[in-house]
Coordinates of C-alpha atoms in Angstrom, one line a residue:
Q282 CA -8.9 8.3 -18.4
G283 CA -8.3 7.4 -14.8
S284 CA -6.4 9.2 -12.2
L285 CA -3.8 8.2 -9.6
V286 CA -3.8 9.6 -6.1
G287 CA -0.9 8.9 -3.8
V288 CA -1.5 9.2 -0.1
E289 CA 1.5 9.4 2.2
L290 CA 1.6 10.4 5.9
M291 CA 5.3 11.2 6.0
R292 CA 6.2 14.5 4.5
A293 CA 9.6 13.4 3.2
R294 CA 8.0 10.5 1.3
H295 CA 5.3 12.7 0.0
D296 CA 7.9 15.2 -1.3
A297 CA 9.9 12.4 -2.9
A298 CA 6.7 11.2 -4.7
E299 CA 6.1 14.7 -6.0
A300 CA 9.7 15.0 -7.1
A301 CA 9.5 11.7 -9.0
A302 CA 6.3 12.9 -10.7
R303 CA 8.0 16.0 -11.9
V304 CA 10.4 14.0 -14.0
A305 CA 7.8 11.5 -15.3
D306 CA 6.2 11.6 -18.8
A307 CA 3.7 14.4 -19.3
E308 CA 0.8 11.9 -19.6
I309 CA 1.7 10.4 -16.2
R310 CA 2.0 13.9 -14.6
K311 CA -1.5 14.8 -15.8
M312 CA -2.9 11.7 -14.0
C313 CA -1.1 12.1 -10.7
T314 CA -2.0 14.0 -7.5
F315 CA -0.5 13.5 -4.1
K316 CA -1.9 14.1 -0.6
C317 CA 0.2 14.3 2.5
E318 CA -2.5 12.8 4.7
D319 CA -3.4 9.8 6.9
A320 CA -4.8 7.1 4.6
L321 CA -6.9 5.9 7.5
T322 CA -8.9 9.1 7.5
T323 CA -8.6 10.5 4.0
D324 CA -11.6 10.3 1.6
L325 CA -11.5 7.0 -0.3
T326 CA -15.0 7.2 -1.8
T327 CA -13.8 7.4 -5.4
A328 CA -11.0 4.8 -5.1
S329 CA -11.5 1.8 -7.3
K330 CA -8.1 0.2 -6.9
I331 CA -5.7 0.6 -4.0
F332 CA -2.1 -0.4 -3.5
L333 CA -1.0 -0.6 0.1
N334 CA 2.7 -1.0 0.6
N335 CA 2.5 -2.5 4.1
T336 CA 5.8 -4.4 3.9
A337 CA 7.1 -2.9 7.1
F338 CA 3.8 -2.2 8.9
P339 CA 3.2 -3.7 12.3
P340 CA 0.2 -6.1 12.3
A341 CA -2.0 -3.6 14.1
L342 CA -1.6 -1.0 11.3
T343 CA -2.4 -3.5 8.6
T344 CA -5.5 -4.5 10.6
A345 CA -6.5 -0.8 10.9
F346 CA -6.2 -0.4 7.1
A347 CA -8.3 -3.5 6.5
Q348 CA -11.0 -2.3 8.9
A349 CA -11.1 1.1 7.0
L350 CA -12.0 -0.7 3.8
T351 CA -15.7 -1.1 4.5
P352 CA -18.0 -0.9 1.5
E353 CA -19.5 2.3 3.0
R354 CA -16.1 4.0 3.1
T355 CA -14.9 2.6 -0.2
P356 CA -18.1 2.2 -2.3
K357 CA -16.2 2.0 -5.7
L358 CA -13.4 -0.3 -4.6
Q359 CA -12.9 -3.2 -6.9
A360 CA -9.5 -4.5 -5.9
I361 CA -6.6 -3.9 -3.4
A362 CA -3.0 -5.1 -3.7
T363 CA -0.9 -5.4 -0.5
C364 CA 2.6 -6.5 0.3
Q365 CA 1.5 -8.4 3.5
P366 CA -1.7 -10.3 3.8
L367 CA -4.8 -8.7 5.3
P368 CA -6.2 -10.3 8.4
K369 CA -8.7 -13.0 7.4
N370 CA -11.2 -12.0 10.2
I371 CA -11.6 -8.6 8.5
L372 CA -12.3 -9.8 5.0
G373 CA -15.9 -11.2 5.3
G374 CA -19.0 -9.7 3.8
D375 CA -20.1 -8.0 7.0
K376 CA -16.7 -6.2 7.1
A377 CA -14.5 -5.3 4.1
D378 CA -16.3 -7.8 1.7
L379 CA -13.0 -8.7 0.1
K380 CA -11.6 -12.1 -1.0
L381 CA -7.9 -13.0 -1.6
M382 CA -7.8 -13.9 -5.3
T383 CA -4.2 -14.0 -6.3
I384 CA -0.7 -14.2 -4.7
T385 CA 1.9 -13.0 -7.1
A386 CA 5.4 -11.6 -6.8
V387 CA 6.9 -8.3 -7.9
K388 CA 10.5 -7.1 -8.1
A389 CA 11.5 -4.5 -5.5
G390 CA 14.7 -2.8 -4.6
W391 CA 14.7 -4.4 -1.2
A392 CA 13.9 -7.9 -2.6
P393 CA 15.8 -8.7 -5.8
S394 CA 14.2 -12.2 -6.1
G395 CA 10.8 -10.6 -5.6
T396 CA 8.4 -9.8 -2.9
P397 CA 4.8 -11.2 -2.4
M398 CA 1.8 -9.2 -3.7
F399 CA -1.6 -10.2 -2.3
V400 CA -4.5 -9.2 -4.6
Y401 CA -8.0 -9.0 -3.1
H402 CA -11.2 -8.3 -5.0
R403 CA -14.5 -6.9 -3.6
R404 CA -17.6 -9.0 -4.2
G405 CA -18.9 -8.4 -7.7
Y406 CA -15.4 -7.9 -9.1
G407 CA -14.0 -11.3 -9.7
W408 CA -16.3 -13.3 -7.3
T409 CA -20.0 -13.0 -7.0
T410 CA -21.3 -16.1 -5.1
D411 CA -21.9 -16.6 -1.5
E412 CA -19.1 -19.1 -1.3
G413 CA -17.4 -17.1 1.4
E414 CA -13.9 -15.6 1.4
D415 CA -12.1 -18.8 2.3
S416 CA -13.9 -21.5 0.3
K417 CA -11.4 -21.6 -2.5
G418 CA -7.7 -20.9 -2.2
A419 CA -6.1 -18.0 -4.0
V420 CA -4.3 -18.6 -7.2
V421 CA -0.5 -18.6 -6.6
D422 CA 0.8 -17.6 -10.0
D423 CA 4.1 -18.5 -11.7
E424 CA 5.9 -15.3 -10.5
A425 CA 5.2 -16.1 -6.9
K426 CA 6.3 -19.7 -7.4
K427 CA 9.6 -18.5 -8.9
M428 CA 10.1 -16.1 -6.0
M429 CA 9.5 -18.8 -3.4
A430 CA 11.8 -21.2 -5.3
S431 CA 14.6 -18.7 -5.5
R432 CA 14.3 -17.9 -1.8
V433 CA 14.5 -21.6 -0.8
A434 CA 17.5 -22.1 -3.1
S435 CA 19.4 -19.2 -1.5
V436 CA 18.9 -20.6 2.1

């Protein structure tokens, strides 16, 4: 069975996550731990999947996170999902070794019609050739297409 580790820099958000976990099902509670730490410096050596809610991050902070995802720092990383795209110049094999595979949409309280979700895979987990990170476009799934259509219709 896997485990879930939430890392939050802000004490209030960390406390809110712990409070939410206390009312979750027992199975979920057993799997969850929370750290009030800086995700840029916390130990990520056991992370296999990461969700980065960078919706409101300034570009420099998103870049800093992408730069922190080196294979040496995240040796078990298979995939990362983000709310804003990672900078293309950080994705290559000599850096994060990630490729954008899917753009989807998920519902969020701040975006009733959905918000984008960018899903990247590390080489060996969904892509294995030396095609390069930009040789094929990411798949834009039906959820993302519906979200984009509803946003256009509401303008």
